[in-house]
XYZ file of C-alpha atoms in Angstrom:
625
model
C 65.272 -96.912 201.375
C 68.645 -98.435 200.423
C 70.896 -96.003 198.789
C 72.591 -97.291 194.946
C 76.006 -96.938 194.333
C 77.132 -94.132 192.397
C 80.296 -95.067 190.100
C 80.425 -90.954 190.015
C 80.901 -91.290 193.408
C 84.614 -92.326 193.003
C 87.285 -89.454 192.277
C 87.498 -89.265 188.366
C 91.465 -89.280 188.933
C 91.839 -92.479 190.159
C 89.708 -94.064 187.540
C 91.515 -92.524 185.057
C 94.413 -93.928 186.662
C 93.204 -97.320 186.866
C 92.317 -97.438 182.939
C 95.885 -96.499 181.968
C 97.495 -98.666 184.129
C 94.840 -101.428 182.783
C 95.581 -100.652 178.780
C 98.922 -101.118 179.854
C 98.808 -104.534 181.483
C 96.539 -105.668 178.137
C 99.241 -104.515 176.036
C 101.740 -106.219 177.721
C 99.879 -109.349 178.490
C 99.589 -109.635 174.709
C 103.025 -109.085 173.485
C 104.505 -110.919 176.708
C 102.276 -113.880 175.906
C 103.795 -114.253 172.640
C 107.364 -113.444 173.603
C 106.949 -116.381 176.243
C 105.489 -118.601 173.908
C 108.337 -118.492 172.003
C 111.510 -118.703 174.515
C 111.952 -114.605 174.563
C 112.399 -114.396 171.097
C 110.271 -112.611 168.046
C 112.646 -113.509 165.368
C 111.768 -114.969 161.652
C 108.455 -116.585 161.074
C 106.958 -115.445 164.796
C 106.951 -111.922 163.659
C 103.300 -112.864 161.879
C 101.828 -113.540 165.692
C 103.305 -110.272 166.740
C 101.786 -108.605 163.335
C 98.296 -110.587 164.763
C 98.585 -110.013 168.173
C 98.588 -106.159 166.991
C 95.219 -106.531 165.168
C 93.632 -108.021 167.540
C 94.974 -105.628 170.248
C 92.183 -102.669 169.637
C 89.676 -105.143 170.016
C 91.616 -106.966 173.384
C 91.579 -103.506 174.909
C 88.119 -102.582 174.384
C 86.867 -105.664 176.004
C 89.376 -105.899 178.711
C 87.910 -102.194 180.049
C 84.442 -103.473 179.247
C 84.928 -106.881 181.317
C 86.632 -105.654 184.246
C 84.057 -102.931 184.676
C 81.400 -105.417 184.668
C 83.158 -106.920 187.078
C 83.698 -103.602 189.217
C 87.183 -103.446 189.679
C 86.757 -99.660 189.130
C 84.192 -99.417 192.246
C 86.223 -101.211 194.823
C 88.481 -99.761 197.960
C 91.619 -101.074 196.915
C 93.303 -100.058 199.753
C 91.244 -102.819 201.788
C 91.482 -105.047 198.813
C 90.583 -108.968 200.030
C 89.613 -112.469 198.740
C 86.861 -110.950 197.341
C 88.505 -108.597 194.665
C 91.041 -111.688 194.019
C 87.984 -113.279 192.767
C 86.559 -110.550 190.461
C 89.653 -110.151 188.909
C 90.363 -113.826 188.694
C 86.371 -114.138 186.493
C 87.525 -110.384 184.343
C 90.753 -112.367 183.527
C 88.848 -115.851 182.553
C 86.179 -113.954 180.655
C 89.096 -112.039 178.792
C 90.288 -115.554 178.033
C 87.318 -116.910 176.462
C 86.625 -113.588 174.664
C 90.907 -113.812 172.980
C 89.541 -117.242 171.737
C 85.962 -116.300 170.080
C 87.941 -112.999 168.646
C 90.597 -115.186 166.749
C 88.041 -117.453 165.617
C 86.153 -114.709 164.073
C 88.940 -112.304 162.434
C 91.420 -113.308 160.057
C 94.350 -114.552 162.181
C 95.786 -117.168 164.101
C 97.297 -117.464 167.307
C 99.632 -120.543 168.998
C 96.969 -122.564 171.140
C 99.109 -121.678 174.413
C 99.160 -117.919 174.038
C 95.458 -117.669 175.466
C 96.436 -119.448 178.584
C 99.740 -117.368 179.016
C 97.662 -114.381 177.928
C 95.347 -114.284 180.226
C 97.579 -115.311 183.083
C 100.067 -112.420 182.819
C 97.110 -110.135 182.206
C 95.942 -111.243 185.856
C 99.018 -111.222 187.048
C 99.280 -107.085 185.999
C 95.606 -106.267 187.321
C 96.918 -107.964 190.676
C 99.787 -105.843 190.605
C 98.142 -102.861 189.716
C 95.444 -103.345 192.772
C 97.278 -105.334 195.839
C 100.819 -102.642 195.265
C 98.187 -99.937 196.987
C 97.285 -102.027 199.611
C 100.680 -103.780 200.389
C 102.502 -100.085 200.454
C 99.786 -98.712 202.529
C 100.306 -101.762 204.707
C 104.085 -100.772 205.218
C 103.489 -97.598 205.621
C 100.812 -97.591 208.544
C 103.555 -100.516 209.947
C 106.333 -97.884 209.922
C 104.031 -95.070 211.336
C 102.903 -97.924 213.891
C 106.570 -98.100 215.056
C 106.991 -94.156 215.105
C 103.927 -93.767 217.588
C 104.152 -96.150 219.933
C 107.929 -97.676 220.033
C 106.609 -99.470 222.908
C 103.862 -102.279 222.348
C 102.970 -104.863 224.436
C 103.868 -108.790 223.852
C 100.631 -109.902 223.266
C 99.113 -113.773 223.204
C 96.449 -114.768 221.446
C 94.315 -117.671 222.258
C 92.374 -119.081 219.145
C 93.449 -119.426 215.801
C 89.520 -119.243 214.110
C 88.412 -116.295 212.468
C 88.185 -114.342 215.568
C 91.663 -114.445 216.160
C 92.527 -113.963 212.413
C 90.759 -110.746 212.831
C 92.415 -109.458 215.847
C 95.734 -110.258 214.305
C 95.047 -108.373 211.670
C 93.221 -105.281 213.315
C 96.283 -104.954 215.533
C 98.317 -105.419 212.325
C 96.888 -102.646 210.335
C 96.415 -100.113 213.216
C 98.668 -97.406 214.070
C 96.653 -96.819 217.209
C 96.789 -100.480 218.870
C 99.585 -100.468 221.845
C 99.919 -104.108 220.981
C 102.357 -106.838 219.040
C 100.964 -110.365 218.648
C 104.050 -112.709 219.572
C 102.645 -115.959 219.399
C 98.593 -117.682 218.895
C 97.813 -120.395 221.103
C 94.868 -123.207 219.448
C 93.799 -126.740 220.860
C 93.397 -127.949 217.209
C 96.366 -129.685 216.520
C 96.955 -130.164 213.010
C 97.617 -125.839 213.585
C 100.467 -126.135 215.650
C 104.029 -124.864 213.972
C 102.330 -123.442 211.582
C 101.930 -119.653 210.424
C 98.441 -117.349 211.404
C 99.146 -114.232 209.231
C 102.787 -114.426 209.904
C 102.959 -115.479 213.577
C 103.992 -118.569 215.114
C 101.231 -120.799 216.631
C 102.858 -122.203 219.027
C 100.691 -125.542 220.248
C 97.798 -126.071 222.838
C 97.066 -124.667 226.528
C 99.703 -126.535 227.788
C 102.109 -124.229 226.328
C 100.387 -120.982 227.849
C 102.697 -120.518 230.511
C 106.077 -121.553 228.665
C 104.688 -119.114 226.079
C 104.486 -116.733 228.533
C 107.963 -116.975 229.739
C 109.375 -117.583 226.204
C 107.733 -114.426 224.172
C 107.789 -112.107 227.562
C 104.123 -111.769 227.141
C 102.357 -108.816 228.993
C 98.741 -109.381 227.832
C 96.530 -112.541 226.626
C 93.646 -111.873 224.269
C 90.806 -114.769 224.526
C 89.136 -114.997 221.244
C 87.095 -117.847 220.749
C 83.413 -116.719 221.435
C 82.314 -119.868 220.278
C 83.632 -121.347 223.042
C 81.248 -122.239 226.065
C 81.680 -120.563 229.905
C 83.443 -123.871 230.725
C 86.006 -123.953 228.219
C 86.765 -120.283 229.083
C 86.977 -120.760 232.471
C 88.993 -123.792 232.239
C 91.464 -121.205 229.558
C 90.897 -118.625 232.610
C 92.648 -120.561 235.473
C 95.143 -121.444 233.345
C 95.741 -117.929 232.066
C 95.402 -115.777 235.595
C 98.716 -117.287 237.162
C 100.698 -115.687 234.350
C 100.465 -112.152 235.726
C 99.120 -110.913 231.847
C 96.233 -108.690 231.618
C 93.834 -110.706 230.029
C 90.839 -109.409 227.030
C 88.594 -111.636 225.551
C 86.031 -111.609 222.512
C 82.479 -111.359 223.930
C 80.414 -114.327 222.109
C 79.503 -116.368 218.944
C 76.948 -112.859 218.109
C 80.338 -110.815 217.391
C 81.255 -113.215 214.619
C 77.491 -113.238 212.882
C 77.626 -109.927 213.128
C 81.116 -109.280 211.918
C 81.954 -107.276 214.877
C 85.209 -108.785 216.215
C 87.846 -106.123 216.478
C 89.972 -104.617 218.820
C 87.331 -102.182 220.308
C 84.956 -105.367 220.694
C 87.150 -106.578 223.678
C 86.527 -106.923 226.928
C 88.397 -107.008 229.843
C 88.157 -110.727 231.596
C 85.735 -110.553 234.610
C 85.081 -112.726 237.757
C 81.773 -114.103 236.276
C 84.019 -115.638 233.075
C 85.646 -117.780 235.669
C 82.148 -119.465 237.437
C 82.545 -121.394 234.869
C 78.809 -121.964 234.060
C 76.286 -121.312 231.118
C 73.596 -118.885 231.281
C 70.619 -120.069 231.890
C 68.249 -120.417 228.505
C 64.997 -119.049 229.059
C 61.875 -119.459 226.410
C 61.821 -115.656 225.439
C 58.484 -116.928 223.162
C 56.851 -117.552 226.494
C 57.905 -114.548 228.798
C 56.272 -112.082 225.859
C 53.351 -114.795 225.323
C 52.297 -113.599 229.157
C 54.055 -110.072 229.352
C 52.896 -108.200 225.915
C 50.574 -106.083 226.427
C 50.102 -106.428 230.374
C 50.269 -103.870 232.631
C 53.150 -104.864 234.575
C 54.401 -103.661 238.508
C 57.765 -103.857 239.860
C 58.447 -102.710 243.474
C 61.979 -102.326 244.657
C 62.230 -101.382 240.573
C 65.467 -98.889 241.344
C 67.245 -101.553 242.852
C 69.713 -104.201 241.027
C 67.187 -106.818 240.157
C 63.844 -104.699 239.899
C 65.968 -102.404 237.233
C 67.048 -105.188 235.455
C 63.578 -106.762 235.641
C 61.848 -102.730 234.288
C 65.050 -103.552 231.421
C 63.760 -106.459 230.121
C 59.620 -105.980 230.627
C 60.019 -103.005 228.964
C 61.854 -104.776 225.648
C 59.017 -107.479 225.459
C 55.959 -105.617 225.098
C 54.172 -104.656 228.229
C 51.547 -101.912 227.850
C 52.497 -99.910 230.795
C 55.367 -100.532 232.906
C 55.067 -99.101 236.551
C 57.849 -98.689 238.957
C 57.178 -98.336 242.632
C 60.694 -97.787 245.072
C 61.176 -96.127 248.433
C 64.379 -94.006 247.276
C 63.544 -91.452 244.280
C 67.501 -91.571 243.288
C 67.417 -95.453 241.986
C 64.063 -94.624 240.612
C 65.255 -91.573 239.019
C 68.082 -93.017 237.642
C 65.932 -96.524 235.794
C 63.428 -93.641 234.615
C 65.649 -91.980 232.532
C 67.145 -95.165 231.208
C 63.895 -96.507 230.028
C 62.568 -93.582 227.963
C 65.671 -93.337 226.424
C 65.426 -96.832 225.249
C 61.508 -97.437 225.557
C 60.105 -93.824 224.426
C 57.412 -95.551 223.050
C 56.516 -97.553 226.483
C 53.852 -96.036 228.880
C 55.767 -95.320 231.941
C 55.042 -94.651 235.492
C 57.247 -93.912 238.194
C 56.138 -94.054 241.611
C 57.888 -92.763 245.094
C 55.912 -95.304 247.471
C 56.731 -97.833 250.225
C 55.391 -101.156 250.437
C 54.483 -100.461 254.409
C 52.368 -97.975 253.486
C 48.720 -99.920 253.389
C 46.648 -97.366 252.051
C 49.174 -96.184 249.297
C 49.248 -99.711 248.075
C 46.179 -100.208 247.833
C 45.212 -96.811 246.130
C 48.159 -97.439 243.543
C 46.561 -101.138 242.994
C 43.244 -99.283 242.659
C 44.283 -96.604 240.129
C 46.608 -99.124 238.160
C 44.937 -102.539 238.123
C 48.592 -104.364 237.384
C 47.687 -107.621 235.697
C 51.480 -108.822 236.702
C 53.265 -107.650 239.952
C 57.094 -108.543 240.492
C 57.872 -108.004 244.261
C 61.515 -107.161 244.353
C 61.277 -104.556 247.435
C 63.216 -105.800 250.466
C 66.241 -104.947 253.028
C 68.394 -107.858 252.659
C 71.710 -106.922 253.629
C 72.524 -109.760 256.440
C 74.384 -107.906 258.935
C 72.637 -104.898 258.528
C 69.087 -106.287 259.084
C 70.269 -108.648 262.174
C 71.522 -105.212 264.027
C 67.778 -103.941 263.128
C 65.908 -107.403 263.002
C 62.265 -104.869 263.285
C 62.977 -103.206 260.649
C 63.533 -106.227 258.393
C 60.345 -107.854 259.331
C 58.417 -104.714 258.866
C 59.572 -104.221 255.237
C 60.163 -107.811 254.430
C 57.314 -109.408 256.063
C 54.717 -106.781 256.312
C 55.483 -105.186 253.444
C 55.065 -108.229 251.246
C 51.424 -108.853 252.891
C 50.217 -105.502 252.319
C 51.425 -105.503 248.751
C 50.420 -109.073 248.064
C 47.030 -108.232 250.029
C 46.368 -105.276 247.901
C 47.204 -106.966 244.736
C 44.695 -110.232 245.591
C 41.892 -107.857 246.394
C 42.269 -106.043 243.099
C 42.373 -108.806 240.690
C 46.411 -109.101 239.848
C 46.511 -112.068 237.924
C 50.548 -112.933 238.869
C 52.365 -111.896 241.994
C 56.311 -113.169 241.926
C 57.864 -112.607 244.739
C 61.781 -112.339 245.069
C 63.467 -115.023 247.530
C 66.457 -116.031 248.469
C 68.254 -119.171 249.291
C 68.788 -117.487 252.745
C 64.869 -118.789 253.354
C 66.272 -122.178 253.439
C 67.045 -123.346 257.777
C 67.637 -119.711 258.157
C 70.437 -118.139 260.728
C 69.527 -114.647 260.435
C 66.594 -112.454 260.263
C 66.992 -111.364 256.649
C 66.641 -115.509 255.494
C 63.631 -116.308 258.107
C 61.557 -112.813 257.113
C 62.189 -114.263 253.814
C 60.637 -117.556 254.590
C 57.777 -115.863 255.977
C 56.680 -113.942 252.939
C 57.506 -117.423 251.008
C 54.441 -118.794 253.597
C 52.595 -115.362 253.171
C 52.381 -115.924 249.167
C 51.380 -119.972 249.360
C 48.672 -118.978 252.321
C 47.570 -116.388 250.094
C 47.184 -117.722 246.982
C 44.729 -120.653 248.442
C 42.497 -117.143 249.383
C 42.459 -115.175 245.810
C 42.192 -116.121 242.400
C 45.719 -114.368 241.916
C 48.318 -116.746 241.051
C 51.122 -116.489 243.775
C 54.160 -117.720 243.373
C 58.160 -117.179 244.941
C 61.480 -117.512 242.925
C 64.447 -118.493 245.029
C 67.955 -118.254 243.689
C 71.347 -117.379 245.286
C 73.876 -114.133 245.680
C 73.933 -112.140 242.499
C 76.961 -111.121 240.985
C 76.844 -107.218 240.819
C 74.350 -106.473 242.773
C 74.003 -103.813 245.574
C 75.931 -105.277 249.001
C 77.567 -108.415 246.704
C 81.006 -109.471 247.605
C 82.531 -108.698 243.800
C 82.139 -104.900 244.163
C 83.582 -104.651 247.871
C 86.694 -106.869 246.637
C 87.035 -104.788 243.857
C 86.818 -101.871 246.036
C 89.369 -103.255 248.843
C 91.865 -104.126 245.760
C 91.738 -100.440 244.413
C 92.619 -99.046 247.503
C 95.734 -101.826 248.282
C 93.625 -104.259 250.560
C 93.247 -106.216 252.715
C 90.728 -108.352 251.292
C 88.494 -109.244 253.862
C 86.829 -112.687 253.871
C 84.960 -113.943 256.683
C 85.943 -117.564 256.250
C 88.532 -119.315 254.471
C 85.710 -121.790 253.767
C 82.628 -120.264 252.923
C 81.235 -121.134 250.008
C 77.837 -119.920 248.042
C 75.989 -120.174 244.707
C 76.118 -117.063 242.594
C 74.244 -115.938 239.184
C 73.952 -112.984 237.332
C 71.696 -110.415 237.299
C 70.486 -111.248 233.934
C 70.019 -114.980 234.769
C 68.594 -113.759 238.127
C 65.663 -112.036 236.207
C 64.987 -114.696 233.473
C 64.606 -117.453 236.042
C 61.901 -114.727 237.611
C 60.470 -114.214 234.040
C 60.543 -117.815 233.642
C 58.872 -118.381 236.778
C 55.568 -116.169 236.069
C 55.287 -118.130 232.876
C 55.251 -121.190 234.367
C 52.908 -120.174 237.417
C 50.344 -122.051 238.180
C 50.081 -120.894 241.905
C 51.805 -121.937 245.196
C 55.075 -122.712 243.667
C 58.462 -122.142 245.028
C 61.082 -121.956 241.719
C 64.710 -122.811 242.201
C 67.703 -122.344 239.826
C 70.388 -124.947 239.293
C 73.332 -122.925 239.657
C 75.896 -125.237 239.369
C 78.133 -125.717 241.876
C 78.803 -123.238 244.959
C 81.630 -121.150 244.803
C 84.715 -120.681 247.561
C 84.330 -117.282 248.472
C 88.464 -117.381 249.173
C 89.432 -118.712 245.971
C 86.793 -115.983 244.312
C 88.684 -112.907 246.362
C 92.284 -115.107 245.230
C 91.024 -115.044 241.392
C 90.180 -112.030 241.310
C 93.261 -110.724 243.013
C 94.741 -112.070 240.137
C 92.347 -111.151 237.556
C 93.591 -107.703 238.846
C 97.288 -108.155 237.641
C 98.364 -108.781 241.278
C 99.791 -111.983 243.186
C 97.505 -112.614 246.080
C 99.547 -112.788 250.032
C 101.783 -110.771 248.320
C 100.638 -107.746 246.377
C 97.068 -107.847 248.216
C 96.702 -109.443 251.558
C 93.532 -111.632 252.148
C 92.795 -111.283 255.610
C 89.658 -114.066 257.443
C 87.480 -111.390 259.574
C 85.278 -114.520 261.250
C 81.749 -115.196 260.551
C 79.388 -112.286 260.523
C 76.186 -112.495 262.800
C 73.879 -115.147 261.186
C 76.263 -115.768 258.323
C 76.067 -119.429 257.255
C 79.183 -121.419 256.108
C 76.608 -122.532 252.916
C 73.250 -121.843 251.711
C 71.082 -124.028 250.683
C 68.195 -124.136 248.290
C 65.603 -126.888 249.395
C 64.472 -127.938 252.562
C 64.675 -131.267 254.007
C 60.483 -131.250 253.288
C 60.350 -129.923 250.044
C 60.369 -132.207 247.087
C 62.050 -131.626 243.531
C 59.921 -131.367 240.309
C 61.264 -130.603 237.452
C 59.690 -127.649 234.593
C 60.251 -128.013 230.732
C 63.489 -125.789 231.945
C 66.122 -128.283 233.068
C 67.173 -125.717 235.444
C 64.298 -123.950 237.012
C 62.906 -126.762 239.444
C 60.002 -126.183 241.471
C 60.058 -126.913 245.262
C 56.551 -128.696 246.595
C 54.784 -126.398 249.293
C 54.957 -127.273 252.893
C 51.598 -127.410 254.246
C 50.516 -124.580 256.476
C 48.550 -124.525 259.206
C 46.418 -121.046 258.350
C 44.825 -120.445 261.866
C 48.310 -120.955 263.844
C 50.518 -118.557 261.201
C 47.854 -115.941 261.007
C 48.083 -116.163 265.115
C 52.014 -116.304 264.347
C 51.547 -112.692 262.258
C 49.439 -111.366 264.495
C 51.899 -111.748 267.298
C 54.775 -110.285 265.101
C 52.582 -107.625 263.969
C 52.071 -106.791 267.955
C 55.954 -107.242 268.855
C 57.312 -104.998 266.013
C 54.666 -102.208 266.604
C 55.980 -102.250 270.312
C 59.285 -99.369 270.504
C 59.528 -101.378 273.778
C 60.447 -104.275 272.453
C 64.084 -106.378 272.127
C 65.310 -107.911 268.899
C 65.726 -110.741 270.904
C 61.693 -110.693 271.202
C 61.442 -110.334 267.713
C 63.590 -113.225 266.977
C 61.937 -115.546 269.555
C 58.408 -114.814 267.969
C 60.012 -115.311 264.241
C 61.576 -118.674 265.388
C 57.922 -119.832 266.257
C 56.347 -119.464 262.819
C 59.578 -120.557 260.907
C 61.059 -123.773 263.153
C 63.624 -124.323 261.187
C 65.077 -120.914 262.115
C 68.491 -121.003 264.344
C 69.824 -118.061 265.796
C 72.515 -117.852 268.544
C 70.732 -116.631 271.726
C 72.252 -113.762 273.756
């Protein structure tokens, strides 16, 4: 129910205040009109206009108060007084105007033709007065208390002369709590440049950024263009990270619609801002078309993209969201999250493992999931080729049973999560994940349950990525490790990670392999160098970088197709679909069999395991002991 304002509301003093002040600027707009109008002088025949100007004056007064409280200049904050109070005044004064002319026309007087005009322009000249001398001594005052508290502020840059950067400006104007001092604006528009943004200098394009720098001693950069796309800001990015400046930036375009932008609304530049490619648009219309009202299963949900996946299933509709992971902390931790968001969502949390045969199937039994997201997995690389059994067990086995279960119980979706690691593997993490890619296409020629794999890079974020050990390794004074100076991978998000999955199971028609244009690969290097620098330190010499060598089945690059699988394009122009490599079902089910006997054997070698993996994924290379 939306509240009305209450004119009582307002303290009676300052209304009172306001009316005086008001009669005053009436009575002195009407004598000073006339005293203009005739060069400062009320001598000799002018004294009739002054004997006039007094008649009409009771009547002037009365509506003068009348006008300008139709026009609420008794209800607004002065002290934040704006274009929008210039206005009201600017109509009370006009209507005042037009009211001076219709009362001389009607009482016995007459008035010089010019003392309307001059009338009602000193009147709005006092009512301006009267208003803005609040806000403009309030404004000196917080200034002068700004200088008191912090005596120190930084040099600060700001990058965009829009609105977004007006409002900074003026937020770190007004503030006695902002550490900052805007030097000098930087804008690409220019018809701007050598001009004035609330006072301060803009001083031309991105060209001038580092001159800037040097000339105006800057210590921090604020970004604020959220209009602008992840290109342009990376592009502003790798000019901006050589200065040495701490960098902020506005978040995006929603901070303006929303009038959000302020000083709090910043956000310290991250790694991601400089991959220099746009999310990923997804067809929200058609992830809630299939997910709204759906029972809906993630496994692995504690972990970085099954949480994220429970996040955003949960905010589109599902009818009961069930969460099945191994470790009870990560499960734990997404339960809690959810009902404080969700409370409304019917939520189950399940301690299981995807090994576990019968507890799948009795959880696909009591359940009947009509959507099943299969994010459990070991993937670490090194970690899985110094325990290659484990990996298959879990990876392999664990995505049969759970893909089994949900086929025999009527699922209608199964996504599983891949990885571009699948791809000509080199280590036992990418080839288990191949296998469970041929696992899903085998089994969705057996059941009616639609089967299909999402592939997609490293994710940015996630448990065992690259970001949070650098970030790590820079906290504590490096090194930096990198394994090669030219490595290179794709990366994403986790939020673009799970769209592209939610994406995928709309798209599903069985059998299909989706892939995500993500741009162009990334030099792991120049990612720990940026970042480095991102960090307010000069890489080599602040934070040493130091090449550790190629891990065990570590690839210089991924890829994302194989030399057999075609390209076909969805109404997405970056989720592609990969065409399935035909199977032949008699020798892979031989092929699992024989895995299935070499892992169950303690006896065993990884270097069995390995040899038996190579023979139901060919394109598999590892180095041979």
């Amino acid at each position: 129910m939306k509240t009305k304002f209450n004119i009582w509301h307002i303290p009676i003093s300052r209304i009172v205040i306001l009316l005086i002040l008001d009669m005053l600027a009436v009575v002195v707009a009407s004598y000073g009109a006339l005293y203009w109008r005739f060069d400062f002088s009320f001598q000799g025949q002018y004294m009739q206009y002054v004997e006039a100007a007094t008649l009409l004056l009771p009547f002037d007064l009365v509506a003068a108060l009348i006008v300008f409280w139709l026009f609420k200049l008794y209800k607004s904050v002065w002290r934040y007084a704006s274009t929008n109070e210039l206005i009201n005044i600017a109509g009370a004064c006009a209507a005042c105007f037009f009211i001076q002319i219709f009362l001389v026309a009607v009482l016995p007087i007459r008035m010089p033709r010019s003392y309307y005009p001059m009338y009602a322009f000193l009147l709005m000249i006092m009512v301006c007065g009267t208003r803005f001398s609040y806000r403009i001594l309030r404004l000196f005052n917080s200034r002068r208390r700004s200088v008191s508290k912090n005596p120190e502020k930084k040099n600060t840059m700001v990058i965009g002369a829009g609105a977004a950067g007006n409002s900074i400006i003026k937020e770190i104007e007004s503030s006695a709590y902002v550490n900052l001092k805007v030097m000098c604006v930087i804008d690409d528009n220019p018809g701007c440049h050598k001009k004035l943004l609330r006072g301060i200098p803009i001083v031309g394009d991105r060209s001038c950024i580092h001159d800037a720098v040097e000339d105006y001693h800057i210590e921090e950069i604020i970004i604020a263009i959220p209009s602008a796309s992840k290109t342009q800001i990376r592009e502003i990015l790798e000019i901006c990270k050589d200065t040495g400046c701490q960098m902020q930036l506005v978040p995006g375009i929603y901070q303006l619609i929303n009038g959000d932008v302020s000083v709090s609304s910043l956000r310290q530049v991250q790694i991601e801002d400089l991959l220099g490619r746009d999310p990923i648009e997804v067809n929200v219309d058609e992830i809630i078309g299939y997910v709204k009202d759906k029972v809906v299963m993630v496994t692995g949900g504690g972990g970085s993209i099954g949480s994220e996946l429970c996040r955003q299933i949960a905010g589109h509709g599902a009818k009961q969201l069930i969460i099945v992971d191994i470790y009870e902390n990560n499960a734990y931790d997404i339960q809690q999250e959810i009902k404080v968001n969700h409370p409304e969502l019917n939520l189950v949390v399940l301690i299981a493992s995807v090994r576990n045969t019968a507890r799948m199937q009795t959880i696909f039994k009591t359940y009947h999931p009509d959507i099943v997201y299969h994010a459990a997995a070991h993937k670490h690389v090194p970690l899985m080729e110094d325990s290659p059994i484990e990996a298959i067990k879990n990876n392999v086995f664990g995505t049969l049973k759970t893909a089994t279960a949900a086929g025999e119980n009527g699922t209608k979706k199964f996504v599983l999560i891949s990885t571009d690691k699948a791809v000509n593997p080199t280590n036992i993490m990418g080839a288990s994940k191949r296998i469970c890619e041929m696992i899903i296409q085998q089994l969705n020629q057996k059941y009616a349950t639609e089967f299909v794999a999402v592939r997609f890079g490293n994710v940015l974020g996630s448990n065992g990525s690259v970001i949070p050990l650098f970030k790590k390794q820079i906290e504590q004074g490096g090194p930096v490790t990198v394994t090669h100076k030219d490595i290179i991978r794709y990366f994403m998000t986790i939020p673009e990670a799970v769209s592209l999955v939610l994406q995928a199971g709309a798209y599903a028609k069985g059998g299909e392999i989706f892939i995500l244009d993500m741009g162009e690969p990334v030099r792991i290097y120049d990612l720990a160098e940026n970042l480095i620098k991102l960090s307010g330190y000069v890489p080599g010499e602040d934070i040493e970088i130091k090449i550790t060598g190629l891990r065990p089945g570590e690839k210089l690059y991924e890829e994302l197709l194989m030399s057999e699988e075609g390209m076909k394009d969805t109404a997405n122009h970056l989720i592609h679909i990969g065409k399935p490599i035909e199977i032949d079902e008699a020798e892979f089910k031989d092929g699992l069999d024989a895995l299935a006997g070499v892992v169950a054997d303690e006896g065993k070698r990884p270097e069995d395991v390995r040899a038996v993996v190579q023979k139901i994924v060919p394109t598999y290379v590892y180095k041979k002991l």
